Coordinates of C-alpha atoms in Angstrom, one line a residue:
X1 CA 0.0 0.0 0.0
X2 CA 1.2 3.6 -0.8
X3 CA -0.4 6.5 0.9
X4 CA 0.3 9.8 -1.1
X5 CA 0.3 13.7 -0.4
X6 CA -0.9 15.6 -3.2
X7 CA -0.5 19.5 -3.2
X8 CA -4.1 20.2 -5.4
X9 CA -4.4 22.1 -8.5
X10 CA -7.4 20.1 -8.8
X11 CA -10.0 22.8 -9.5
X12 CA -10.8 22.5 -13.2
X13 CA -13.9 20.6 -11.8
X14 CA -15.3 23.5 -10.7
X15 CA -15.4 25.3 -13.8
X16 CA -17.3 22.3 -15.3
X17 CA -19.7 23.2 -12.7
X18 CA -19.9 26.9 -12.9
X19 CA -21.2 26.2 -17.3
X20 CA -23.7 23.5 -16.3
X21 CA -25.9 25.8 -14.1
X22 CA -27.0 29.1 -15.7
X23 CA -26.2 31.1 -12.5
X24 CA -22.4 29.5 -12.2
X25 CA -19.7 32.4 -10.8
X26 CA -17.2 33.5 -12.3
X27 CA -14.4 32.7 -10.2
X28 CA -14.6 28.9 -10.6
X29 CA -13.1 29.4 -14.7
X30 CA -9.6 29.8 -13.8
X31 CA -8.8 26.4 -11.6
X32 CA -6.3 24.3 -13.0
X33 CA -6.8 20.1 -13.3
X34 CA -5.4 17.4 -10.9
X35 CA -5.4 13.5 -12.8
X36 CA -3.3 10.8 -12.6
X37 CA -1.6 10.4 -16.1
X38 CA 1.3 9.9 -14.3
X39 CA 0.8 6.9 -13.1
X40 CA 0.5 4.6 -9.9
X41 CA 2.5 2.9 -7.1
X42 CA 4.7 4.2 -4.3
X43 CA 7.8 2.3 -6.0
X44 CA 7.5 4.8 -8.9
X45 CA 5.9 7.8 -7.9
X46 CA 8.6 7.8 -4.9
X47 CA 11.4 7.9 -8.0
X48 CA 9.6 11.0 -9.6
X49 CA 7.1 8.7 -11.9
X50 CA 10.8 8.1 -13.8
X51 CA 9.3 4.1 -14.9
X52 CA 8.4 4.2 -18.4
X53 CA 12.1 2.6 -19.6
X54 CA 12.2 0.0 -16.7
X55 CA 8.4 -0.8 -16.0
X56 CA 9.4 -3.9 -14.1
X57 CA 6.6 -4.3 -11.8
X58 CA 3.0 -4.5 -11.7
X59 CA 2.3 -0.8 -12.1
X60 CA 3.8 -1.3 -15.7
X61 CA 0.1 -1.6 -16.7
X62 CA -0.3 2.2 -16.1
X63 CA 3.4 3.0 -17.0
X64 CA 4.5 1.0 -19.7
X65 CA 2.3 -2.0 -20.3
X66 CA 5.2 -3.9 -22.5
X67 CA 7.2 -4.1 -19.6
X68 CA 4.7 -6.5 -17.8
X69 CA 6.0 -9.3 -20.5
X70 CA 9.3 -9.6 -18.3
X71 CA 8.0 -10.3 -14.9
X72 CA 8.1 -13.8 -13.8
X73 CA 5.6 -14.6 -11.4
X74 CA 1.8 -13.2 -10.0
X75 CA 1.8 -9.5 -8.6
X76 CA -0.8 -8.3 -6.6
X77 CA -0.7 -4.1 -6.0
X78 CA -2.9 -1.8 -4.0
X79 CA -2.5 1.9 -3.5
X80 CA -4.4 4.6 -1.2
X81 CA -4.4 7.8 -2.1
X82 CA -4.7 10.7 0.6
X83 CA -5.3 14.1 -1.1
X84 CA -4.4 17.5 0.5
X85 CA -6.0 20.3 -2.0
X86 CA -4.6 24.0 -0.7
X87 CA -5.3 26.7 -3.2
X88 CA -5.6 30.7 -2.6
X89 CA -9.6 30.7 -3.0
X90 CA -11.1 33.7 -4.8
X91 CA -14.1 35.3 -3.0
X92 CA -15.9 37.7 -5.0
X93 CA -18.1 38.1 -2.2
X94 CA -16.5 38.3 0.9
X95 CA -14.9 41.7 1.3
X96 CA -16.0 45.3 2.8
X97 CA -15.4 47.0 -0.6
X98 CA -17.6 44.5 -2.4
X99 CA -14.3 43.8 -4.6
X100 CA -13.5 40.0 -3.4
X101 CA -10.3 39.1 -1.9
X102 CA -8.3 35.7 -1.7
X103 CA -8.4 33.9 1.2
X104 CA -6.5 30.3 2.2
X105 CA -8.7 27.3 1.2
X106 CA -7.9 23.2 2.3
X107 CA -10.4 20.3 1.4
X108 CA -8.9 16.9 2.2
X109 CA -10.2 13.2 1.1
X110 CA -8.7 9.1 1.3
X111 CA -9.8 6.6 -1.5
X112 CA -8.6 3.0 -2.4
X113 CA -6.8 4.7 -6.1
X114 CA -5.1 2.0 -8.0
X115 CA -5.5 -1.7 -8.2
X116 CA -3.9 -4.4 -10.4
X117 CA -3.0 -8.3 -10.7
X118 CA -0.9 -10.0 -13.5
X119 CA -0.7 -13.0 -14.6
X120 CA 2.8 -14.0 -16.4
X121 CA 2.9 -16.9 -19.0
X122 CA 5.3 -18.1 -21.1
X123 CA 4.4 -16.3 -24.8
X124 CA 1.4 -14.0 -23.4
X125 CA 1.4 -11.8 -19.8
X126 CA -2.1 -10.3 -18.9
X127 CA -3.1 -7.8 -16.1
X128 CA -6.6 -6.3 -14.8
X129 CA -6.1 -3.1 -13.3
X130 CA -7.7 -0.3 -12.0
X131 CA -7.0 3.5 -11.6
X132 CA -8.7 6.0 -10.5
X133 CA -6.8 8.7 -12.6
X134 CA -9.9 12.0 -11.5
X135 CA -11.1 12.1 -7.5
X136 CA -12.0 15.6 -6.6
X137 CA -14.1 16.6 -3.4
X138 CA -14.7 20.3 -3.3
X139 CA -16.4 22.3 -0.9
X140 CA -16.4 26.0 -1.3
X141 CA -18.1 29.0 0.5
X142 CA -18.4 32.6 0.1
X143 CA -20.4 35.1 2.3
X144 CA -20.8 38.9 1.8
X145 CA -23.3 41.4 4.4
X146 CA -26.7 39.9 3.5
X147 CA -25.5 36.6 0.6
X148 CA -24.5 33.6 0.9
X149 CA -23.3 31.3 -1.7
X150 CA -22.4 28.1 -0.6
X151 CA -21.0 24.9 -3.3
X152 CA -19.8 21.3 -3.6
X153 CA -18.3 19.4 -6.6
X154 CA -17.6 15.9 -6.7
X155 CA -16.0 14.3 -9.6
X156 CA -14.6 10.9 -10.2
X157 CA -13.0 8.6 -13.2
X158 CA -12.1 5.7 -12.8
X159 CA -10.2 3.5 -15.3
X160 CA -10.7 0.0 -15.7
X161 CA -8.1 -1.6 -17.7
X162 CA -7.2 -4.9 -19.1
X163 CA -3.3 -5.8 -20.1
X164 CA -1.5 -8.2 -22.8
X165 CA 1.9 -8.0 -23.3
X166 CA 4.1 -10.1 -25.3
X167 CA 7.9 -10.3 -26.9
X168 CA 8.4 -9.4 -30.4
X169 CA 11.8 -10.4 -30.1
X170 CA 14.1 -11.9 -27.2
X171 CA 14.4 -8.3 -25.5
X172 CA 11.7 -6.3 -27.2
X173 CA 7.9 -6.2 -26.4
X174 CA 5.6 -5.5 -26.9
X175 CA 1.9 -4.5 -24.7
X176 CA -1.8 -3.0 -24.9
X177 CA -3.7 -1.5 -21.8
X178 CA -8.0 -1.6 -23.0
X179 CA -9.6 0.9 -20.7
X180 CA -13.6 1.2 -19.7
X181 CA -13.4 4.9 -18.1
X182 CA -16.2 5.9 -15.7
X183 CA -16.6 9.3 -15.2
X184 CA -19.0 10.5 -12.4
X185 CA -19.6 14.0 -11.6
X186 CA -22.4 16.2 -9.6
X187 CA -22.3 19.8 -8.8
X188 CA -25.0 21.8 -6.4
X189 CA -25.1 25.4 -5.5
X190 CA -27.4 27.1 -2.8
X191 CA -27.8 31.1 -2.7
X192 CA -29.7 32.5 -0.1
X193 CA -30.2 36.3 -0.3
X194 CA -31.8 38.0 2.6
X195 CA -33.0 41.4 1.9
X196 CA -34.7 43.3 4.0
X197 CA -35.7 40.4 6.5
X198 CA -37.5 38.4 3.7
X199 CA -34.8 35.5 3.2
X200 CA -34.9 34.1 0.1
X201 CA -32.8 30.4 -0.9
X202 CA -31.9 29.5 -4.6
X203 CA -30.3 25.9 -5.4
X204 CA -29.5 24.1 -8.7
X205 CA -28.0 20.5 -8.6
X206 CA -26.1 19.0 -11.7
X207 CA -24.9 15.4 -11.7
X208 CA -24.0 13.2 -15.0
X209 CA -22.2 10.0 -15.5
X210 CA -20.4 8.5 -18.7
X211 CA -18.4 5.6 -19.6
X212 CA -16.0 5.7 -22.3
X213 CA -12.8 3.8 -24.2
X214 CA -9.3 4.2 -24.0
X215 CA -6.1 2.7 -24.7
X216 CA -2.7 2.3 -23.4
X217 CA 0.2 1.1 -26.0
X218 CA 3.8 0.5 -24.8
X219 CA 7.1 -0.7 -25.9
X220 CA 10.5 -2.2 -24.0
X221 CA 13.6 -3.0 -25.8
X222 CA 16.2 -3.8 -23.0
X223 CA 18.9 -2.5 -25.7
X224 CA 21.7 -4.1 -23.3
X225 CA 22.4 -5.7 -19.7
X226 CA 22.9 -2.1 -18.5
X227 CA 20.7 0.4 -20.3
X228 CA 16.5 0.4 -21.5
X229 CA 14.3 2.0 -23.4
X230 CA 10.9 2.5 -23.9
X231 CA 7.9 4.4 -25.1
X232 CA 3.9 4.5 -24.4
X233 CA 1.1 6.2 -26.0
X234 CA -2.2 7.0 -23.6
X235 CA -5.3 7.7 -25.7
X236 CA -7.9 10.5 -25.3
X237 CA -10.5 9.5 -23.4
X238 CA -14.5 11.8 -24.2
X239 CA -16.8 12.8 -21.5
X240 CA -20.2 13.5 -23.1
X241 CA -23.3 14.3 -22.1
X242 CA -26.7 15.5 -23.9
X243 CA -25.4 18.8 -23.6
X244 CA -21.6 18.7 -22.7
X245 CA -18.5 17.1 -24.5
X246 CA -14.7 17.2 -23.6
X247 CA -11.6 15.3 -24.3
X248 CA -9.3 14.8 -21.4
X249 CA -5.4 15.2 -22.9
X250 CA -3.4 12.3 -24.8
X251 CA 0.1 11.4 -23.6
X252 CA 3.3 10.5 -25.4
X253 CA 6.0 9.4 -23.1
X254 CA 9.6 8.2 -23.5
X255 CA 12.0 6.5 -20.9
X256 CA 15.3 5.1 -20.3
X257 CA 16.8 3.4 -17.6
X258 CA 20.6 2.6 -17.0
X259 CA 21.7 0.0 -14.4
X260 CA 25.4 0.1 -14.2
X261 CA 25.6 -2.7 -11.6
X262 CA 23.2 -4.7 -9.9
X263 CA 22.6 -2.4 -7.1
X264 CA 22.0 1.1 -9.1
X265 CA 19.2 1.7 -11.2
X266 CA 19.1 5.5 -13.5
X267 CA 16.1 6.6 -14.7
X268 CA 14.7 9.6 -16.8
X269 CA 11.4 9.7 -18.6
X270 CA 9.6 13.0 -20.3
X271 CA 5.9 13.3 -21.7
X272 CA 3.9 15.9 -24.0
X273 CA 0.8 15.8 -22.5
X274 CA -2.2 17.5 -25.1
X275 CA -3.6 19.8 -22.7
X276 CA -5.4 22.3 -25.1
X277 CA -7.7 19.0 -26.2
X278 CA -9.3 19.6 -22.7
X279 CA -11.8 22.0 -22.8
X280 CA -14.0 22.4 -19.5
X281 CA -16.6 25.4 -21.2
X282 CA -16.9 25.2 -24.9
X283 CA -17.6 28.6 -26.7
X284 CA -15.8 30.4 -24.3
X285 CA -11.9 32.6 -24.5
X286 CA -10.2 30.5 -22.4
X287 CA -7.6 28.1 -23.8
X288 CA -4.8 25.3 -22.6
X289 CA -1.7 25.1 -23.5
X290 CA 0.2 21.5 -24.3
X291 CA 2.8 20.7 -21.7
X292 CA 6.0 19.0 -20.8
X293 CA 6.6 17.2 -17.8
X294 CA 10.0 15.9 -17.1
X295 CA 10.9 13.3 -14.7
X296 CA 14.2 11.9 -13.1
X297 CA 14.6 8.8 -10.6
X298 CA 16.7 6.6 -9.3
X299 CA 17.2 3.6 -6.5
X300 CA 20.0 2.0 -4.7
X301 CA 19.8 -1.3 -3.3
X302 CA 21.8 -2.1 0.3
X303 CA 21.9 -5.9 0.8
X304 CA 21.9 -6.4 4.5
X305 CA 21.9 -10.2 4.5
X306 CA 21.2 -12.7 1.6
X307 CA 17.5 -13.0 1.9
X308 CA 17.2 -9.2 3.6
X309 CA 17.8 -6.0 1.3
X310 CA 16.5 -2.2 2.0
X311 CA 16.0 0.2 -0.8
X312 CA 16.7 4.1 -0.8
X313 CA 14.6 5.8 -3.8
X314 CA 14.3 9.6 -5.1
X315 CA 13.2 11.8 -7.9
X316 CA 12.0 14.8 -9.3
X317 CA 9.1 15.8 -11.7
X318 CA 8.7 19.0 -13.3
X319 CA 5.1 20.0 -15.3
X320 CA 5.1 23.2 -17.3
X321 CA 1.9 24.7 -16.2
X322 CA -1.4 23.3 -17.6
X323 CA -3.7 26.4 -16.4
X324 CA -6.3 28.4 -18.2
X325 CA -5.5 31.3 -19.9
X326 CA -7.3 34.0 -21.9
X327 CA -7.4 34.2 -25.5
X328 CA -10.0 37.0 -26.1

């Protein structure tokens, strides 16, 4: 089990929100998006989500699904996912000058995030997985002399994934990720106005669910004893309702790994992740741009005894900024 702390720019939500009902506020257009196209597992995520040129464990079926042809036995993996979100919240309410100020904002949430099993064989390796790559719980607030404005989101997706990987020569493979992707979302917003004494309450609820496909395609070439490669490809994925469509981004990723004994392992991966495909309000002037994140990893085995080994693991990931901006 992995527990990890996320820092949230996990507000995008909100905006999705703010265009479904008519009386939406402004404020909730410029959030940026928390999702998990980085990947799973404490292993990996502890190395800076550096995994795509190694993918040597069960996780491979989020990282790098080719890499699940070298394993040699059953893997079972479980992760739970503990999510600090702290933003500077705009209140367009709250203020004596009636202008809105910023004020500190924390909402805080546990799921069970990522699941898998695989299943070696001798030509063929299959995996089931799960991932839950969206999980937002937003509460938000805002109170001026005689309003109040008072909102929740809640948005999940979950991907459900089945693996095969296989060689297409001695130290090259070869694997496909099939995804089922559940999106579930619901938004409500109360306003009660009291003027005069005569109090007066206003609310609109939103919720929607989809399912949709996706894909995962990966390669491994284990080029020597000491260095790896490999590459993946992660589908769009559509959310659409009767009366709402969007495309969360595509990702191309590259990795490498260098092991120049047995105790050392290297890694560096990048993506381009297609950002400006995700559009939270159609018809509107705001835009995103596509991004680069960078990652570097690495891990050093100590054997303390032959049957008895600890591991010391870091990284670091870099994202170029995936945040709205106005093109009016």
């Amino acid at each position: 089990m992995s527990v990890k702390k996320r820092l949230g720019l996990c507000v995008v939500l909100l905006s999705l929100g703010a265009s479904l009902l008519p009386y939406g506020n402004a404020w909730a257009q410029l959030g940026g998006v928390d999702a998990e196209f980085a990947g799973a597992g404490a292993r990996a995520l502890s190395m800076g989500g550096a995994f795509i040129g190694l993918a040597d464990d069960s996780t491979a079926a989020e990282f790098n699904p080719a890499g699940l042809q070298i394993l040699l036995r059953p893997e079972l993996a479980w992760q739970v996912t503990h999510t600090f979100d702290r933003r500077e919240e705009y209140l367009p309410l709250t203020s004596p000058t009636g202008r809105g100020l910023e004020s500190p904002d924390q909402n805080e949430w546990t799921t069970p995030s990522f699941v898998s099993y695989v299943h070696p064989g001798q030509e063929y390796t299959w995996a089931i997985s799960q991932l839950t790559t969206i999980d937002f719980d937003h509460h938000f607030s805002d109170e001026a002399r005689n309003r109040l404005l008072v909102s929740d989101t809640e948005a999940t997706n979950n991907a459900f994934g089945f693996s095969v990987a296989t060689d297409i020569k001695p130290r090259l493979h070869l694997g496909v990720t099939l995804r089922m992707n559940r999106f579930d979302y619901s938004y409500e917003e109360t306003q009660t106005v009291d003027f005069k004494g005569s109090i007066t309450e206003r609310t609109g609820y939103r919720e929607f669910s989809d399912w949709s496909p996706s894909f995962n395609v990966g390669l491994l070439w284990r080029a020597t004893e000491k260095w790896s490669f490999g590459s993946v490809y992660k589908s769009q994925q559509t959310v659409e309702t009767s009366d709402f469509k969007t495309r969360l981004p595509q990702t191309f990723g590259l990795g490498a790994a260098y092991h120049p004994n047995d105790e050392l392992r290297l890694l560096a991966d990048v993506d381009y992740i297609t950002w400006s495909d995700f559009d939270s309000a159609p018809g509107d002037d705001f835009h995103r741009d596509d991004v680069m994140r960078y990652h570097l990893g690495g891990e050093y085995l100590f054997r303390l005894e032959e049957d008895r080994a600890w591991f010391i693991r870091g990284g670091y990931m870099r994202e170029d900024s995936n945040a709205l901006f106005y093109n009016g």
